Each structure stands twice: as C-alpha cells, then as structure tokens.
Amino acid sequence: MKINSFKIFILTLAVFFCPNLKAQSFPDLLKTLNNEYGQEKLYLQFDRTHYNSGETIWFKAYLFAGNLPSLISKTLYTELTDAKGKILQRIISPVMMSGAAGSIDIPSDVSGTVIVRSYTKWMLNFDSSFLFTKALSVISPQKPAEKNAIKSSVRTNTITANSSFVVQFFPEGGDLVQGVESRIAFKATDQKGMPVNITGDIYDSKGNSVTTFASLYDGMGIFLLEPEAGVQYKAAWKGRQGQINETPLVTAKPTGIVLEAGHQGGQIQFKIKRSADVPEYPFVYVVAQINQQVLYRAKAYIDKTQSAKGIIPTENSPAGIVQITVFSPDEKPLAERIIFANLIDYSFSTDLVRSVADTGRRKKNSIQIDLPDTIPCNLSIAVTDAELNPGLAGDNIFSRLLLTDDIKGYVHNPAYYFSGDADSVADHLDLVMMTNGWRRFKWQDALTGRYPEIKYLPENFISIDGQVKGLSQTTLAGKEINGILEFKDKRREFLITPVQPDGKFSFSGMIFYDTAKLFYQFNKDKNKTLTSRANFVIKNNLLRGPLQTGNPLIPDLSLPDDVSISKIIETRLMQLSDIEFQKSKTLKTIEVTTKILTQKDLLDKEYTSGYFSDDPNRHSRTILPEDDPAFLSSQNLFSYLQGRIAGLQISVNGNDATITWRGIPTSLFVDEIPQSSISLNPPGQLIEDPSYMLSLPMSEIEMVKIFDPPFFGAGSVSYGGQGGAISVYLKRATVNSQLSKGLDYLAIPGYSPVREFYSPDYSIADQTNIPDYRSTLYWNPFVVTGKNQQQITLSFYNNDITKKIKIIIEGCNENGKLTRVEKIFE
C-alpha cells in the first residue's frame, strides 16, 4: 500500500518522528502473515431471524480474506446444534465466487435456541473463536392453551433480578502509568454477556472519591484518571437491586508508555505519553496495520519530552479496524490500541424498487435491483412476511465482516454501529474498540517466529487422495491410475492421474453431490495383474465429522413481541392443522407426476444432474436436434448457436472459437465434464478449450443446454460461471456401462445434496386450491451482476395471508465493498 505524506504535530520542542525505520521486520512480518497465513472470515445471511420447529433455514455465506472476497477455500462446512452443543445437522457446500448457499432443517422436536456454526478447513488453523456462530430463536408450534409456555421456552436466556453483573475496566493502550493521565473505558454485562448500564465512583486507598463514571451506551463508558504513586484504586458501582459492588483497578506501573488515539478530520491522530522520570527508552517504534498490511510506521524519539502526537493518513486505506502498536527499541510491544478507520467508505448503494406491487392473495410481485456501476456484484435476497419475520437483525454483513469477525468477545447489536454517520454512533463504536482487543495475531508471537501451525491446507473443491502400497518405487515409476467416478444417476466421469514415487496420487478440483462410486486400476493394466498386487488406501479430502467444541456462550436473543409471537404460532398451527397443507409439501412432486413427460423432460431426467438439471428458478434453454432441421445441417455447434441466444457472443475462426456472455467467458461442458477434463464419450478424448466441441459431429449430439449467467455448476471453471454455460450431451453408447465391469471400487462422499428454494407459480391454475402460509416468499442466494448487467428484475408470488412484505438484499462486489438494503412494502 502506498503511504501518503503526513504532517507531524509536535507538542514539545524535542520530539522527532522518523518515518524511515531502520528496522524492516514489521512490514516483512506482516507480509509473511498476509501471504502465508492469511485468515478468512465468514458472514451468513439467513432468510429470516425467527423460525418455527420443523422449518427450513436457508442461508448464503460470504467468504472474505482481509477486505476482499477470499480465493483461499473452496469448501464450506455448516453445522446446526442445540443450545448444549449437540449436532442436529451438518452440510458441506462448494464455495463458488467466494460464496456458498445451503439449507438446514430444524427438527420438529427442537425449540428455544439453535446455533449455526460455519467454517472452512483453512480457518481451523487459527483461533476457533473466529469461526462463524449465530444463535437463532425457534418457536415451537403448540396448541393455543400452551402459548404462555412457548413464550417462556424461547426466553430461557433471560437473566433474573438476582443475577450478578460483570464490570471490566480497560486502560487505553493497555497500562496505567503513575503520573500520566489515562482514559479508562469500561463495560458492564450480566452473566450472559448482555449489556447493563451502571453508575459508580472511583475511590483511592483512603476511601476518597476521585471521579465518577456512568455508562454512555450499552453498558460502556469512559473516564479519566491520573494515578498517583503508591495508591491503589477501586471502582464502586450499583447493581440491579441497588447493592454496592467493588472492582479493583489494575495497579499503575511506576514507568511506562500510555497510548491514546482518536479521529481528527477523517484521519487518525495518536498520542504517546510517558512518565516524568528518566525515560526508559530513547525512542519507540509506532506501527499501524490494517488487514495485515502496513498502514503507517515511524520512529519516535521520546528521551527529551514526555509526550508527542502524530497523524496516520487513512484516505487510501480500506474500511476496517486499525491496530496501532508502540514497540520498544528491541521490538517488544509496549502499548496497543485498535480504532476503526473509514467508517463512511465501506459500502456501495443498491437501489431497490417494487415495479409490480400487489399484496393480494397469491398476486404477482416484481422488484427491480439497480447497481451504481459496472463492477461485478454477488448478492442474495430474502423476501418474507414482515409480520412473521419482525424486528431487525442484530448483526449484518457490515458489522460481521468489518467489526465482530476481527475482535474477540460478544458485541451487542453490532449492526447499530453501521446505522448512520452521526458523531454519537462513531463515539459509541470507539467504546467498542477500547473494550475489545485485536486478536487475529499477536505481535510477540510473530516477532519471535511463532507462527500458527498449519494442519489443514486449502481445499480445491473435492479431492480424492490415495496411496499405493506394496509395490516398489521402481515398479511405480511412470505409472498412472485410471478412475471412473459413477454417480447415483449412473452418469460417469473418466479420470486419470500420475502416481508419485511414494505411491501417492490424487484426483482434485471435483464437484459432485451425495455419494459416488470410484472404480480404479492402473492404466494399461488390462488383466489387473499389477492392480491385484497393490494395496490401495483411498479417501476424500473432506472433514469427516463435526467440530468438537465446548458449549457456546449464548447471549439473550432479540425476540419478537408477544403479539408477533402469537401470530407466528397461529400461522404455524394453521399449517400443521390443515390437512390440505400437507399436500403443499409434495406440490412439486404432484405437478411432475401428473404431467405427461415430453422428450425433453425424459432426456433431462436421464442425462442431467445437480445444477445442470431443469429447475423453474434457473434460466436455461434446451435444444434438441430433432426440433430444428438446421441443427444437423450446421457445420459445428458454435456455428449453429451464432445469433440464436441473446447475450451469447460467438466468434468461430477455423479450429478455434471464442464464446462469451456479454464479454465474460462462458463455461463449456461435455456430459457435464469441464473442458479441461477427459471425456468418457469417446473414452480418453481430452476436452480442451472449445476445440473438442468444434470437432464434434452434429449427429453425435443428443441435447444442448444453455444456462444464463450466473451458472453455479461451473465451480472454478471459466470465471465461476459468471459468463453462463453451454453443456453438450452426447449420445450414449452401450460400451459406457461396461467400462467399470470387474474393477475394484469404493464409495466416496461428496457435497451435501442441493435443494432449491421452491417458489410457486400461481399462473398455473391447478395449484390454486392448495393452502399457502409461507413465511419466506422468495429466496435467491445468488443474484450476480456484471459489466453489462447492472439492472436485475425478479418476480415472486404472495401467499394467502401476507399484507406486509419485507425485502433484504446483502452482498459485495469483487473489490470487497459491501451493500445492504432493507425495505418493507405494504
């Protein structure tokens, strides 16, 4: 990062700051931490804040590294536990475009509080307190006579009047120093970590009151104190019932450094103070970093003065927490302070308008999303019944990725600190900074070479890793392993990989769901002579079980009022008591089974899987050769497609072609195998760039599917599907079913099966008699915009009862800027 010139303010005549440090270890250490030990952080958007027992939680995960979308991990683990830490469900999802989506079912016998925990394998190398955790309230549907018991059950975290408080005091910079005035922040909480407001006095050793203090916001406050030599101070404060409690303050040091920091003119001003005695150090280093990038560094000579201050320029820095540290000449940390920078420069605006508005029963609604520029964006949207999803979320994408993911400890209602640009909000945020410490890394560990132990390497989606045992290195030299991965729909993928001298081999970068069979043998080992002599140890790279961690500290949840709870319960009771409602659970099945399947439907069912299959929520086109006489007469597939699909640009030049969707490269597949893989039909044929598709005889093509962007079945191939996809399906020969005959195989677990959120289409008449009490009307975890698509229009249908609709959009652009919109329409 380029550091701008800055102006130094001198309080006394003999202060001197030298920006050109002789010691180069600080930037080098930060570079090592960033490049080799870069840490990820997560935010999950949920479709709602409150759920009923037996309902489904829909979520979208945003994965960041520093202030940018993460490119480190490709697999996400998400777990649902009860309040005691018992695992209720666990799902594994691929990470695409630095995001992942999934759904978790709440068991019908669970109510009160559940915890969602999410992480990547790479995150397990670091402090487990930075894994994503979120407590959600679950309201159990009971008979009306039992409502009072339900309200009690969801409020089990409430602290009684007799519970004690915890009050913590935090001298700014870390230490109190005799004879040096310091600011001391404090935080008062109950046993569950919820804030409580208090008032009190600070007393010296003789019992004299030297100052008073009072909470300013959410139990936090600040006061000034200049400790005297030989005096021990204590705080006396009143509890909930008026009783007096006492807490001793930390003992002041005879000598030392006090560090103060604050905002001035949009930049950060810091001040270093020391005791009046002979200086302990002739100079100190001052280092400021953000996201493990050097923001500022200087040497301050303090041997002839007691205080000095300087300015840290932040106009070119990203928004986030700045860690300011003062070091001794031998590079030992003396004082530290964290402060938030660029509170007004962390987001971009997203405009949301309701182009078609109708809260009538099952009426169609449309919304238009407008983005401010051409930077690609990755968004998610939840549309819910505002009366069944009341209140505001305590945290959001801003507060999680910019604040709570970088500091330890519980921050109550962190979304408040990003609710506006008022001075009071900024002052309250600074109280959070003073009462929480930066803990992504410790300077003492980094300076002494104690880096985190890397037990888990980043995952490139699913890898099948194996080792051949029982054969010599001479025998293994130059050998390859053939694999056939057979999925539950009998679709197969052909694999080949070299064997290393130590017998290890790996098939990596794969995306598949549920469980697949891996058939394997040595290449060119027709009679399995060599394969039968070897022992194979094969497994995938996914974590096999849930994390074993202690019970989380669960803060009080922000619950709806009694009226809202009653409506949520009554609506759920309507769902469960209405016999017809049970039919809505199988609505999609009923629609399919009563429908006469076309040739297109039959082929889609036989050939496609996962994201490649037809779904009403995905925009795709299917081309069958028999539907268009021009298909078989075309020279090649790309010549046929030219000019037929709006937005798809194709340029064919001999044996090469360029395929893009509004300027973004389009992902290409043959039998759902990426162009960089080896095709099963014909066996051994490498699909490389568009050349293989160009060479395909049109008579061998059974079906072509074109997917509008974004296409999430692309994984890491070709811009992650941002340019859509073309998937060609070849006519299947009977030889395919014989390829795996007689081969050894084992079952390989893949990603958790994907479920698509179902939105009914009430333009179809035969659905109108089925009751609809959905709380979530629409959920779309991947709304992607690009250079030529800054405006998105989405449609959904209302249910039978909703009169007030809440819409929440969250997301980020590729530069790491965040966005959030929340609106209610009536």
mmCIF file of N, CA and C in Angstrom, residues 60 75 146 263 384 398 499 822:
data_model
loop_
_atom_site.group_PDB
_atom_site.id
_atom_site.type_symbol
_atom_site.label_atom_id
_atom_site.label_comp_id
_atom_site.label_asym_id
_atom_site.label_seq_id
_atom_site.Cartn_x
_atom_site.Cartn_y
_atom_site.Cartn_z
ATOM 1 N N LYS A 60 -27.011 -17.935 2.894
ATOM 2 C CA LYS A 60 -25.971 -17.616 1.896
ATOM 3 C C LYS A 60 -24.732 -17.193 2.661
ATOM 4 N N THR A 75 -14.437 -25.027 -0.053
ATOM 5 C CA THR A 75 -15.417 -25.884 0.610
ATOM 6 C C THR A 75 -15.828 -25.255 1.930
ATOM 7 N N GLU A 146 -51.207 -23.554 25.180
ATOM 8 C CA GLU A 146 -49.824 -23.718 25.622
ATOM 9 C C GLU A 146 -48.939 -22.553 25.205
ATOM 10 N N HIS A 263 -10.049 10.222 16.280
ATOM 11 C CA HIS A 263 -10.240 10.697 14.913
ATOM 12 C C HIS A 263 -10.131 12.218 14.853
ATOM 13 N N THR A 384 -39.786 -11.862 2.769
ATOM 14 C CA THR A 384 -40.529 -12.545 3.822
ATOM 15 C C THR A 384 -41.784 -11.761 4.204
ATOM 16 N N PHE A 398 -22.275 -5.844 7.178
ATOM 17 C CA PHE A 398 -21.331 -4.793 7.554
ATOM 18 C C PHE A 398 -20.658 -5.110 8.887
ATOM 19 N N VAL A 499 1.103 -41.467 -10.712
ATOM 20 C CA VAL A 499 1.465 -41.960 -9.383
ATOM 21 C C VAL A 499 2.839 -41.396 -9.030
ATOM 22 N N GLU A 822 -32.696 -2.863 3.193
ATOM 23 C CA GLU A 822 -33.850 -3.472 3.853
ATOM 24 C C GLU A 822 -35.044 -2.541 3.681
#
